[in-house]
mmCIF file of N, CA and C in Angstrom:
data_model
loop_
_atom_site.group_PDB
_atom_site.id
_atom_site.type_symbol
_atom_site.label_atom_id
_atom_site.label_comp_id
_atom_site.label_asym_id
_atom_site.label_seq_id
_atom_site.Cartn_x
_atom_site.Cartn_y
_atom_site.Cartn_z
ATOM 1 N N UNK A 1374 -35.568 -38.040 -35.097
ATOM 2 C CA UNK A 1374 -34.702 -37.136 -36.196
ATOM 3 C C UNK A 1374 -35.106 -35.756 -34.632
ATOM 4 N N UNK A 1375 -33.398 -34.576 -34.443
ATOM 5 C CA UNK A 1375 -33.955 -33.507 -33.822
ATOM 6 C C UNK A 1375 -34.400 -32.612 -34.180
ATOM 7 N N UNK A 1376 -35.170 -31.191 -33.079
ATOM 8 C CA UNK A 1376 -36.038 -30.536 -33.828
ATOM 9 C C UNK A 1376 -34.183 -29.193 -34.356
ATOM 10 N N UNK A 1377 -33.362 -29.350 -35.139
ATOM 11 C CA UNK A 1377 -32.803 -28.358 -35.503
ATOM 12 C C UNK A 1377 -32.505 -26.434 -33.970
ATOM 13 N N UNK A 1378 -34.173 -26.300 -34.155
ATOM 14 C CA UNK A 1378 -34.092 -24.863 -33.314
ATOM 15 C C UNK A 1378 -33.857 -25.435 -31.973
ATOM 16 N N UNK A 1379 -34.808 -26.533 -31.879
ATOM 17 C CA UNK A 1379 -34.613 -26.453 -30.438
ATOM 18 C C UNK A 1379 -32.626 -27.225 -30.159
ATOM 19 N N UNK A 1380 -32.185 -27.516 -31.405
ATOM 20 C CA UNK A 1380 -31.114 -28.049 -30.409
ATOM 21 C C UNK A 1380 -29.885 -26.733 -30.110
ATOM 22 N N UNK A 1381 -30.217 -25.968 -31.435
ATOM 23 C CA UNK A 1381 -29.532 -24.514 -31.819
ATOM 24 C C UNK A 1381 -29.581 -23.496 -30.202
ATOM 25 N N UNK A 1382 -30.974 -23.485 -29.682
ATOM 26 C CA UNK A 1382 -31.173 -23.235 -28.224
ATOM 27 C C UNK A 1382 -30.380 -23.224 -27.145
ATOM 28 N N UNK A 1383 -30.504 -24.703 -26.901
ATOM 29 C CA UNK A 1383 -29.895 -25.464 -26.020
ATOM 30 C C UNK A 1383 -28.158 -24.740 -26.269
ATOM 31 N N UNK A 1384 -27.609 -24.938 -27.313
ATOM 32 C CA UNK A 1384 -26.971 -24.675 -27.745
ATOM 33 C C UNK A 1384 -26.320 -23.776 -26.915
ATOM 34 N N UNK A 1385 -27.356 -22.254 -26.976
ATOM 35 C CA UNK A 1385 -26.773 -21.320 -27.098
ATOM 36 C C UNK A 1385 -26.652 -21.372 -25.425
ATOM 37 N N UNK A 1386 -27.523 -21.512 -25.167
ATOM 38 C CA UNK A 1386 -28.115 -21.802 -23.891
ATOM 39 C C UNK A 1386 -26.235 -22.253 -22.512
ATOM 40 N N UNK A 1387 -26.317 -23.567 -23.291
ATOM 41 C CA UNK A 1387 -24.440 -24.281 -23.080
ATOM 42 C C UNK A 1387 -23.357 -22.825 -23.097
ATOM 43 N N UNK A 1388 -23.732 -22.860 -23.913
ATOM 44 C CA UNK A 1388 -22.142 -21.685 -24.131
ATOM 45 C C UNK A 1388 -22.701 -20.161 -23.379
ATOM 46 N N UNK A 1389 -23.645 -19.833 -23.688
ATOM 47 C CA UNK A 1389 -23.918 -18.348 -21.991
ATOM 48 C C UNK A 1389 -23.702 -19.306 -21.063
ATOM 49 N N UNK A 1390 -24.270 -20.233 -20.268
ATOM 50 C CA UNK A 1390 -24.733 -19.855 -18.316
ATOM 51 C C UNK A 1390 -22.307 -20.008 -18.168
ATOM 52 N N UNK A 1391 -21.225 -21.008 -19.717
ATOM 53 C CA UNK A 1391 -20.549 -21.804 -19.597
ATOM 54 C C UNK A 1391 -19.323 -19.782 -19.492
ATOM 55 N N UNK A 1392 -19.905 -19.298 -20.240
ATOM 56 C CA UNK A 1392 -19.136 -17.633 -20.134
ATOM 57 C C UNK A 1392 -19.126 -17.469 -18.522
ATOM 58 N N UNK A 1393 -20.953 -17.376 -18.328
ATOM 59 C CA UNK A 1393 -21.177 -17.240 -16.863
ATOM 60 C C UNK A 1393 -20.427 -17.729 -15.939
ATOM 61 N N UNK A 1394 -19.958 -18.658 -15.622
ATOM 62 C CA UNK A 1394 -19.465 -19.149 -14.541
ATOM 63 C C UNK A 1394 -17.513 -19.634 -14.959
ATOM 64 N N UNK A 1395 -17.360 -19.421 -15.803
ATOM 65 C CA UNK A 1395 -16.089 -19.374 -16.117
ATOM 66 C C UNK A 1395 -15.098 -19.353 -15.231
ATOM 67 N N UNK A 1396 -13.603 -19.541 -14.554
ATOM 68 C CA UNK A 1396 -12.842 -20.247 -13.536
ATOM 69 C C UNK A 1396 -11.767 -18.951 -13.865
ATOM 70 N N UNK A 1397 -11.612 -17.728 -14.737
ATOM 71 C CA UNK A 1397 -11.047 -16.915 -14.084
ATOM 72 C C UNK A 1397 -10.888 -15.894 -13.929
ATOM 73 N N UNK A 1398 -13.016 -15.983 -13.255
ATOM 74 C CA UNK A 1398 -13.853 -15.032 -12.902
ATOM 75 C C UNK A 1398 -12.378 -14.657 -11.010
ATOM 76 N N UNK A 1399 -12.034 -13.769 -10.393
ATOM 77 C CA UNK A 1399 -11.209 -13.662 -9.144
ATOM 78 C C UNK A 1399 -11.961 -12.273 -9.093
ATOM 79 N N UNK A 1400 -11.036 -12.225 -6.922
ATOM 80 C CA UNK A 1400 -11.856 -10.728 -6.736
ATOM 81 C C UNK A 1400 -11.206 -9.419 -7.394
ATOM 82 N N UNK A 1401 -11.625 -8.104 -7.110
ATOM 83 C CA UNK A 1401 -10.586 -6.848 -7.822
ATOM 84 C C UNK A 1401 -10.881 -5.847 -6.916
ATOM 85 N N UNK A 1402 -9.149 -5.669 -7.067
ATOM 86 C CA UNK A 1402 -8.793 -3.820 -5.944
ATOM 87 C C UNK A 1402 -8.067 -3.546 -7.047
ATOM 88 N N UNK A 1403 -7.320 -3.260 -6.248
ATOM 89 C CA UNK A 1403 -6.664 -2.184 -7.531
ATOM 90 C C UNK A 1403 -4.886 -2.338 -6.918
ATOM 91 N N UNK A 1404 -3.967 -1.338 -7.967
ATOM 92 C CA UNK A 1404 -2.725 -2.002 -7.048
ATOM 93 C C UNK A 1404 -2.251 -1.012 -7.974
ATOM 94 N N UNK A 1405 -1.184 -0.774 -6.832
ATOM 95 C CA UNK A 1405 0.325 1.194 -7.325
ATOM 96 C C UNK A 1405 1.371 -0.326 -6.631
ATOM 97 N N UNK A 1406 2.577 0.599 -7.118
ATOM 98 C CA UNK A 1406 3.992 0.089 -6.785
ATOM 99 C C UNK A 1406 4.982 0.445 -6.378
ATOM 100 N N UNK A 1407 6.323 -0.028 -5.762
ATOM 101 C CA UNK A 1407 6.503 0.645 -4.463
ATOM 102 C C UNK A 1407 8.146 0.233 -4.335
ATOM 103 N N UNK A 1408 9.501 0.527 -5.003
ATOM 104 C CA UNK A 1408 9.933 0.754 -4.908
ATOM 105 C C UNK A 1408 11.855 0.552 -3.541
ATOM 106 N N UNK A 1409 12.918 -0.718 -4.757
ATOM 107 C CA UNK A 1409 13.391 -0.237 -3.563
ATOM 108 C C UNK A 1409 13.925 0.730 -2.422
ATOM 109 N N UNK A 1410 14.712 0.457 -0.923
ATOM 110 C CA UNK A 1410 14.233 -1.030 -0.222
ATOM 111 C C UNK A 1410 12.985 -1.192 0.574
ATOM 112 N N UNK A 1411 13.320 -2.699 0.287
ATOM 113 C CA UNK A 1411 12.655 -3.683 0.499
ATOM 114 C C UNK A 1411 12.284 -3.878 1.943
ATOM 115 N N UNK A 1412 13.539 -4.195 2.385
ATOM 116 C CA UNK A 1412 13.560 -4.518 3.547
ATOM 117 C C UNK A 1412 13.906 -3.436 5.127
ATOM 118 N N UNK A 1413 13.739 -3.902 6.513
ATOM 119 C CA UNK A 1413 12.662 -5.144 5.928
ATOM 120 C C UNK A 1413 11.269 -5.284 5.751
ATOM 121 N N UNK A 1414 10.863 -6.063 6.258
ATOM 122 C CA UNK A 1414 9.457 -6.471 5.162
ATOM 123 C C UNK A 1414 8.319 -6.821 7.183
ATOM 124 N N UNK A 1415 7.103 -6.291 6.969
ATOM 125 C CA UNK A 1415 6.637 -7.153 8.050
ATOM 126 C C UNK A 1415 6.056 -8.411 8.241
ATOM 127 N N UNK A 1416 6.846 -9.128 7.401
ATOM 128 C CA UNK A 1416 6.993 -10.014 7.448
ATOM 129 C C UNK A 1416 7.473 -11.160 7.958
ATOM 130 N N UNK A 1417 8.861 -11.138 7.590
ATOM 131 C CA UNK A 1417 10.620 -11.657 7.734
ATOM 132 C C UNK A 1417 11.141 -10.783 8.343
ATOM 133 N N UNK A 1418 10.480 -9.609 8.108
ATOM 134 C CA UNK A 1418 12.467 -8.578 9.137
ATOM 135 C C UNK A 1418 12.980 -8.594 7.719
ATOM 136 N N UNK A 1419 14.165 -8.488 8.178
ATOM 137 C CA UNK A 1419 15.388 -8.437 7.032
ATOM 138 C C UNK A 1419 15.780 -10.167 6.155
ATOM 139 N N UNK A 1420 15.218 -10.259 6.488
ATOM 140 C CA UNK A 1420 15.241 -12.022 5.874
ATOM 141 C C UNK A 1420 15.048 -12.548 4.381
ATOM 142 N N UNK A 1421 16.095 -11.928 3.251
ATOM 143 C CA UNK A 1421 15.790 -12.686 2.096
ATOM 144 C C UNK A 1421 15.369 -12.839 1.977
ATOM 145 N N UNK A 1422 14.516 -14.225 2.427
ATOM 146 C CA UNK A 1422 14.502 -15.788 2.043
ATOM 147 C C UNK A 1422 13.031 -15.644 1.209
ATOM 148 N N UNK A 1423 12.265 -14.663 2.081
ATOM 149 C CA UNK A 1423 10.838 -14.744 1.593
ATOM 150 C C UNK A 1423 10.373 -14.022 0.029
ATOM 151 N N UNK A 1424 11.616 -13.447 -0.483
ATOM 152 C CA UNK A 1424 11.923 -12.837 -1.918
ATOM 153 C C UNK A 1424 11.547 -13.681 -3.321
ATOM 154 N N UNK A 1425 10.989 -13.616 -3.758
ATOM 155 C CA UNK A 1425 10.432 -14.722 -5.673
ATOM 156 C C UNK A 1425 12.342 -14.826 -5.658
ATOM 157 N N UNK A 1426 12.870 -15.321 -6.271
ATOM 158 C CA UNK A 1426 14.166 -14.810 -7.084
ATOM 159 C C UNK A 1426 13.695 -14.332 -8.927
ATOM 160 N N UNK A 1427 12.858 -13.830 -8.795
ATOM 161 C CA UNK A 1427 12.322 -13.754 -9.247
ATOM 162 C C UNK A 1427 10.999 -11.852 -10.053
ATOM 163 N N UNK A 1428 11.130 -11.745 -8.638
ATOM 164 C CA UNK A 1428 10.892 -10.606 -7.968
ATOM 165 C C UNK A 1428 9.931 -10.258 -8.443
ATOM 166 N N UNK A 1429 9.125 -10.561 -8.927
ATOM 167 C CA UNK A 1429 7.313 -11.010 -8.117
ATOM 168 C C UNK A 1429 6.496 -11.275 -6.671
ATOM 169 N N UNK A 1430 6.488 -9.471 -6.040
ATOM 170 C CA UNK A 1430 5.942 -10.030 -4.335
ATOM 171 C C UNK A 1430 5.304 -8.950 -4.706
ATOM 172 N N UNK A 1431 3.953 -8.716 -3.870
ATOM 173 C CA UNK A 1431 3.818 -7.645 -3.159
ATOM 174 C C UNK A 1431 3.223 -7.350 -1.153
ATOM 175 N N UNK A 1432 3.268 -5.985 -1.010
ATOM 176 C CA UNK A 1432 2.406 -6.376 -0.231
ATOM 177 C C UNK A 1432 0.911 -6.004 0.083
ATOM 178 N N UNK A 1433 0.643 -6.120 1.102
ATOM 179 C CA UNK A 1433 -0.726 -6.383 1.083
ATOM 180 C C UNK A 1433 -1.425 -6.074 1.654
ATOM 181 N N UNK A 1434 -2.154 -4.499 1.069
ATOM 182 C CA UNK A 1434 -3.093 -3.857 1.958
ATOM 183 C C UNK A 1434 -3.956 -4.350 2.715
ATOM 184 N N UNK A 1435 -5.196 -3.961 3.456
ATOM 185 C CA UNK A 1435 -5.078 -3.892 4.737
ATOM 186 C C UNK A 1435 -5.943 -4.991 3.950
ATOM 187 N N UNK A 1436 -7.056 -5.022 3.683
ATOM 188 C CA UNK A 1436 -9.032 -5.427 2.884
ATOM 189 C C UNK A 1436 -7.664 -7.238 2.832
ATOM 190 N N UNK A 1437 -6.985 -7.509 2.095
ATOM 191 C CA UNK A 1437 -5.637 -9.175 2.552
ATOM 192 C C UNK A 1437 -5.056 -9.092 3.966
ATOM 193 N N UNK A 1438 -5.096 -8.440 3.751
ATOM 194 C CA UNK A 1438 -3.401 -8.703 5.088
ATOM 195 C C UNK A 1438 -3.814 -9.855 6.701
ATOM 196 N N UNK A 1439 -5.007 -9.697 6.815
ATOM 197 C CA UNK A 1439 -6.358 -10.713 7.722
ATOM 198 C C UNK A 1439 -4.828 -10.675 8.347
ATOM 199 N N UNK A 1440 -4.423 -9.593 9.725
ATOM 200 C CA UNK A 1440 -2.987 -9.842 10.475
ATOM 201 C C UNK A 1440 -1.717 -10.156 10.328
ATOM 202 N N UNK A 1441 -1.723 -10.835 9.734
ATOM 203 C CA UNK A 1441 -0.658 -11.249 9.092
ATOM 204 C C UNK A 1441 -0.823 -12.776 8.364
ATOM 205 N N UNK A 1442 -1.479 -12.743 8.161
ATOM 206 C CA UNK A 1442 -1.917 -14.147 7.213
ATOM 207 C C UNK A 1442 -1.359 -14.356 6.297
ATOM 208 N N UNK A 1443 -1.787 -13.236 5.553
ATOM 209 C CA UNK A 1443 -1.220 -13.126 4.040
ATOM 210 C C UNK A 1443 0.072 -13.203 3.912
ATOM 211 N N UNK A 1444 1.407 -13.303 4.460
ATOM 212 C CA UNK A 1444 2.110 -13.292 5.143
ATOM 213 C C UNK A 1444 3.034 -14.840 4.801
ATOM 214 N N UNK A 1445 2.624 -14.398 2.473
ATOM 215 C CA UNK A 1445 3.678 -16.480 2.102
ATOM 216 C C UNK A 1445 3.061 -16.324 0.972
ATOM 217 N N UNK A 1446 2.009 -15.642 1.447
ATOM 218 C CA UNK A 1446 0.827 -16.527 -0.240
ATOM 219 C C UNK A 1446 0.969 -16.170 -0.845
ATOM 220 N N UNK A 1447 0.259 -16.418 -2.696
ATOM 221 C CA UNK A 1447 0.506 -16.022 -3.647
ATOM 222 C C UNK A 1447 -1.097 -15.832 -4.565
ATOM 223 N N UNK A 1448 -0.877 -15.367 -4.626
ATOM 224 C CA UNK A 1448 -2.519 -14.913 -5.453
ATOM 225 C C UNK A 1448 -1.214 -14.490 -7.272
ATOM 226 N N UNK A 1449 -2.466 -14.660 -8.085
ATOM 227 C CA UNK A 1449 -2.556 -14.070 -9.750
ATOM 228 C C UNK A 1449 -3.123 -13.682 -9.762
ATOM 229 N N UNK A 1450 -2.419 -12.213 -10.587
ATOM 230 C CA UNK A 1450 -2.742 -11.075 -11.250
ATOM 231 C C UNK A 1450 -2.431 -9.995 -11.947
ATOM 232 N N UNK A 1451 -3.779 -9.473 -12.466
ATOM 233 C CA UNK A 1451 -3.838 -9.318 -14.207
ATOM 234 C C UNK A 1451 -4.388 -7.480 -13.700
ATOM 235 N N UNK A 1452 -4.220 -7.078 -14.679
ATOM 236 C CA UNK A 1452 -3.907 -5.554 -15.267
ATOM 237 C C UNK A 1452 -5.297 -5.831 -15.833
ATOM 238 N N UNK A 1453 -6.543 -4.340 -15.228
ATOM 239 C CA UNK A 1453 -7.338 -4.962 -16.739
ATOM 240 C C UNK A 1453 -7.811 -3.043 -16.669
ATOM 241 N N UNK A 1454 -8.186 -2.214 -16.269
ATOM 242 C CA UNK A 1454 -8.411 -1.264 -16.235
ATOM 243 C C UNK A 1454 -7.364 -0.045 -15.854
ATOM 244 N N UNK A 1455 -7.421 0.894 -16.343
ATOM 245 C CA UNK A 1455 -6.648 2.124 -15.735
ATOM 246 C C UNK A 1455 -6.694 3.480 -16.233
ATOM 247 N N UNK A 1456 -6.856 4.683 -15.525
ATOM 248 C CA UNK A 1456 -7.611 5.906 -16.261
ATOM 249 C C UNK A 1456 -6.888 5.920 -17.635
ATOM 250 N N UNK A 1457 -6.104 5.765 -17.410
ATOM 251 C CA UNK A 1457 -4.784 5.773 -18.960
ATOM 252 C C UNK A 1457 -5.347 5.349 -19.649
ATOM 253 N N UNK A 1458 -6.294 4.681 -20.829
ATOM 254 C CA UNK A 1458 -5.899 3.992 -21.776
ATOM 255 C C UNK A 1458 -4.856 2.697 -22.163
ATOM 256 N N UNK A 1459 -4.979 1.968 -22.932
ATOM 257 C CA UNK A 1459 -3.993 0.747 -22.964
ATOM 258 C C UNK A 1459 -2.204 1.126 -22.190
ATOM 259 N N UNK A 1460 -2.984 0.391 -20.588
ATOM 260 C CA UNK A 1460 -2.252 1.033 -19.706
ATOM 261 C C UNK A 1460 -2.166 -0.605 -19.574
ATOM 262 N N UNK A 1461 -2.981 -1.500 -19.167
ATOM 263 C CA UNK A 1461 -2.726 -2.662 -18.660
ATOM 264 C C UNK A 1461 -1.930 -3.815 -20.300
ATOM 265 N N UNK A 1462 -0.739 -4.413 -20.219
ATOM 266 C CA UNK A 1462 -0.541 -5.564 -21.392
ATOM 267 C C UNK A 1462 -1.202 -6.723 -21.172
ATOM 268 N N UNK A 1463 -2.161 -6.651 -22.913
ATOM 269 C CA UNK A 1463 -3.329 -7.343 -22.882
ATOM 270 C C UNK A 1463 -3.035 -8.908 -22.159
ATOM 271 N N UNK A 1464 -4.065 -9.774 -21.203
ATOM 272 C CA UNK A 1464 -3.672 -11.514 -20.935
ATOM 273 C C UNK A 1464 -3.192 -11.275 -20.957
ATOM 274 N N UNK A 1465 -2.356 -10.305 -19.726
ATOM 275 C CA UNK A 1465 -0.940 -10.770 -18.983
ATOM 276 C C UNK A 1465 -1.456 -11.435 -17.285
ATOM 277 N N UNK A 1466 -1.422 -12.385 -16.970
ATOM 278 C CA UNK A 1466 -1.425 -12.039 -15.917
ATOM 279 C C UNK A 1466 0.499 -13.231 -14.808
ATOM 280 N N UNK A 1467 0.323 -12.438 -13.412
ATOM 281 C CA UNK A 1467 1.163 -12.919 -13.517
ATOM 282 C C UNK A 1467 1.383 -13.486 -11.925
ATOM 283 N N UNK A 1468 2.401 -13.881 -11.127
ATOM 284 C CA UNK A 1468 1.805 -14.536 -9.530
ATOM 285 C C UNK A 1468 3.377 -13.750 -8.545
ATOM 286 N N UNK A 1469 2.174 -13.522 -8.020
ATOM 287 C CA UNK A 1469 2.737 -12.878 -6.674
ATOM 288 C C UNK A 1469 2.727 -13.435 -5.517
ATOM 289 N N UNK A 1470 3.826 -12.514 -4.292
ATOM 290 C CA UNK A 1470 4.122 -13.467 -3.128
ATOM 291 C C UNK A 1470 3.873 -12.609 -2.203
ATOM 292 N N UNK A 1471 3.510 -12.326 -1.639
ATOM 293 C CA UNK A 1471 3.287 -11.435 -0.151
ATOM 294 C C UNK A 1471 4.012 -11.725 0.650
ATOM 295 N N UNK A 1472 4.670 -10.461 0.217
ATOM 296 C CA UNK A 1472 6.071 -10.216 1.726
ATOM 297 C C UNK A 1472 6.369 -9.026 2.813
ATOM 298 N N UNK A 1473 6.094 -7.817 2.487
ATOM 299 C CA UNK A 1473 4.516 -6.949 3.451
ATOM 300 C C UNK A 1473 3.752 -6.481 3.450
ATOM 301 N N UNK A 1474 3.155 -5.770 4.533
ATOM 302 C CA UNK A 1474 2.137 -4.745 4.154
ATOM 303 C C UNK A 1474 2.100 -4.156 4.071
ATOM 304 N N UNK A 1475 1.365 -3.517 3.001
ATOM 305 C CA UNK A 1475 0.991 -2.019 2.364
ATOM 306 C C UNK A 1475 1.198 -1.462 3.804
ATOM 307 N N UNK A 1476 1.115 -0.663 4.286
ATOM 308 C CA UNK A 1476 0.866 0.559 5.252
ATOM 309 C C UNK A 1476 2.486 0.456 6.521
ATOM 310 N N UNK A 1477 3.310 -0.596 5.737
ATOM 311 C CA UNK A 1477 4.540 -0.253 7.317
ATOM 312 C C UNK A 1477 5.764 -0.212 5.337
ATOM 313 N N UNK A 1478 5.891 -0.553 4.481
ATOM 314 C CA UNK A 1478 6.712 -0.640 3.834
ATOM 315 C C UNK A 1478 8.064 0.143 4.128
ATOM 316 N N UNK A 1479 9.260 0.249 3.669
ATOM 317 C CA UNK A 1479 10.264 1.414 4.212
ATOM 318 C C UNK A 1479 10.107 2.115 2.816
ATOM 319 N N UNK A 1480 9.296 2.079 1.835
ATOM 320 C CA UNK A 1480 9.017 3.095 0.980
ATOM 321 C C UNK A 1480 8.183 3.481 0.357
ATOM 322 N N UNK A 1481 7.327 4.430 0.642
ATOM 323 C CA UNK A 1481 6.057 4.218 0.177
ATOM 324 C C UNK A 1481 5.720 3.936 -0.480
ATOM 325 N N UNK A 1482 3.783 3.484 -0.712
ATOM 326 C CA UNK A 1482 3.468 3.347 -2.073
ATOM 327 C C UNK A 1482 3.002 4.714 -2.900
ATOM 328 N N UNK A 1483 3.622 4.538 -4.321
ATOM 329 C CA UNK A 1483 2.845 5.857 -5.152
ATOM 330 C C UNK A 1483 1.788 5.942 -4.479
ATOM 331 N N UNK A 1484 0.750 4.947 -4.637
ATOM 332 C CA UNK A 1484 -0.449 6.081 -4.059
ATOM 333 C C UNK A 1484 -1.039 4.628 -2.942
ATOM 334 N N UNK A 1485 -2.280 5.313 -1.884
ATOM 335 C CA UNK A 1485 -2.301 4.812 -0.712
ATOM 336 C C UNK A 1485 -3.291 4.286 -0.664
ATOM 337 N N UNK A 1486 -4.105 3.447 -0.172
ATOM 338 C CA UNK A 1486 -5.128 2.921 -0.102
ATOM 339 C C UNK A 1486 -6.049 1.580 -0.751
ATOM 340 N N UNK A 1487 -4.325 0.735 -1.195
ATOM 341 C CA UNK A 1487 -4.530 -0.002 -2.921
ATOM 342 C C UNK A 1487 -4.535 -1.709 -1.717
ATOM 343 N N UNK A 1488 -5.041 -2.607 -2.530
ATOM 344 C CA UNK A 1488 -5.858 -3.640 -2.623
ATOM 345 C C UNK A 1488 -4.237 -4.719 -2.466
ATOM 346 N N UNK A 1489 -2.939 -3.415 -3.065
ATOM 347 C CA UNK A 1489 -1.553 -4.485 -3.118
ATOM 348 C C UNK A 1489 -0.783 -3.319 -3.837
ATOM 349 N N UNK A 1490 0.188 -3.752 -3.088
ATOM 350 C CA UNK A 1490 1.033 -2.681 -3.528
ATOM 351 C C UNK A 1490 2.036 -3.911 -3.740
ATOM 352 N N UNK A 1491 2.504 -3.353 -5.563
ATOM 353 C CA UNK A 1491 3.836 -4.500 -6.591
ATOM 354 C C UNK A 1491 4.583 -4.126 -6.405
ATOM 355 N N UNK A 1492 5.890 -5.297 -6.731
ATOM 356 C CA UNK A 1492 7.230 -4.741 -5.964
ATOM 357 C C UNK A 1492 7.725 -4.259 -7.861
ATOM 358 N N UNK A 1493 8.664 -3.126 -8.002
ATOM 359 C CA UNK A 1493 8.311 -3.063 -9.005
ATOM 360 C C UNK A 1493 8.472 -3.291 -10.616
ATOM 361 N N UNK A 1494 8.974 -4.122 -10.964
ATOM 362 C CA UNK A 1494 9.174 -5.812 -11.155
ATOM 363 C C UNK A 1494 8.329 -6.702 -11.842
ATOM 364 N N UNK A 1495 7.283 -6.434 -10.646
ATOM 365 C CA UNK A 1495 5.841 -6.897 -10.704
ATOM 366 C C UNK A 1495 5.213 -5.839 -11.410
ATOM 367 N N UNK A 1496 5.328 -5.058 -11.560
ATOM 368 C CA UNK A 1496 3.887 -3.871 -11.453
ATOM 369 C C UNK A 1496 4.384 -3.694 -12.754
ATOM 370 N N UNK A 1497 5.824 -3.717 -13.776
ATOM 371 C CA UNK A 1497 6.383 -3.586 -15.050
ATOM 372 C C UNK A 1497 5.777 -4.727 -15.626
ATOM 373 N N UNK A 1498 5.590 -5.487 -15.116
ATOM 374 C CA UNK A 1498 5.310 -6.974 -16.197
ATOM 375 C C UNK A 1498 3.892 -7.066 -16.432
ATOM 376 N N UNK A 1499 2.927 -6.448 -15.176
ATOM 377 C CA UNK A 1499 1.905 -6.369 -16.341
ATOM 378 C C UNK A 1499 0.846 -4.587 -16.856
ATOM 379 N N UNK A 1500 1.584 -3.400 -16.554
ATOM 380 C CA UNK A 1500 1.407 -2.638 -16.892
ATOM 381 C C UNK A 1500 2.080 -1.634 -17.281
ATOM 382 N N UNK A 1501 1.956 -1.526 -18.938
ATOM 383 C CA UNK A 1501 2.770 -1.332 -19.787
ATOM 384 C C UNK A 1501 2.762 1.190 -20.191
ATOM 385 N N UNK A 1502 2.303 1.246 -19.359
ATOM 386 C CA UNK A 1502 2.222 3.132 -19.060
ATOM 387 C C UNK A 1502 2.367 3.507 -17.799
ATOM 388 N N UNK A 1503 2.779 4.839 -17.594
ATOM 389 C CA UNK A 1503 3.031 5.218 -16.485
ATOM 390 C C UNK A 1503 2.734 5.657 -15.826
ATOM 391 N N UNK A 1504 1.564 4.748 -15.215
ATOM 392 C CA UNK A 1504 0.527 5.338 -14.267
ATOM 393 C C UNK A 1504 0.874 4.806 -12.849
ATOM 394 N N UNK A 1505 0.493 5.455 -11.750
ATOM 395 C CA UNK A 1505 -0.084 4.561 -11.024
ATOM 396 C C UNK A 1505 -0.941 3.837 -9.728
ATOM 397 N N UNK A 1506 -1.813 3.513 -10.660
ATOM 398 C CA UNK A 1506 -3.239 3.235 -10.608
ATOM 399 C C UNK A 1506 -3.831 2.091 -11.359
ATOM 400 N N UNK A 1507 -3.731 0.889 -11.156
ATOM 401 C CA UNK A 1507 -4.381 0.088 -11.731
ATOM 402 C C UNK A 1507 -5.337 -1.031 -11.417
ATOM 403 N N UNK A 1508 -6.807 -0.636 -12.292
ATOM 404 C CA UNK A 1508 -7.636 -1.851 -11.442
ATOM 405 C C UNK A 1508 -7.104 -3.974 -12.458
ATOM 406 N N UNK A 1509 -7.375 -4.069 -10.337
ATOM 407 C CA UNK A 1509 -6.725 -5.965 -10.827
ATOM 408 C C UNK A 1509 -8.047 -6.506 -10.952
ATOM 409 N N UNK A 1510 -7.762 -7.550 -10.786
ATOM 410 C CA UNK A 1510 -7.733 -8.635 -11.060
ATOM 411 C C UNK A 1510 -6.787 -9.998 -10.581
ATOM 412 N N UNK A 1511 -8.132 -10.413 -8.880
ATOM 413 C CA UNK A 1511 -6.486 -11.395 -8.359
ATOM 414 C C UNK A 1511 -7.650 -12.829 -7.649
ATOM 415 N N UNK A 1512 -6.813 -13.272 -7.455
ATOM 416 C CA UNK A 1512 -7.101 -15.235 -6.319
ATOM 417 C C UNK A 1512 -5.813 -16.117 -6.701
ATOM 418 N N UNK A 1513 -6.663 -15.775 -5.241
ATOM 419 C CA UNK A 1513 -5.248 -17.057 -4.780
ATOM 420 C C UNK A 1513 -5.231 -18.594 -5.891
#
């Protein structure tokens, strides 16, 4: 017969390890937003075909720009905190496509030097308060 104390300790260890190594961990950064006009872009000039139909797109900050390699890359993004409590839409994850470079967007971002500058639609999908900077988790 199994020792119940050993079994409960073993199960606790398995659940603890599973929590530490769960799949949802990604890179951490910051995001702000920018508004139209969005053209031309550093990735596609005046070609609108680079923009997804759902308007969930972003401009890459210098940390992920990689000399233009970020163009067309898709990231899953979620807001997890901001200076103003309860600014993030809970458990909301969106997928954005990189269409531009943050330092060269036609309209200037609400804040400078962020990981991503999200389209207004993308930003409002994960942020429910009037804040111009949020902390995000993102992954390809």
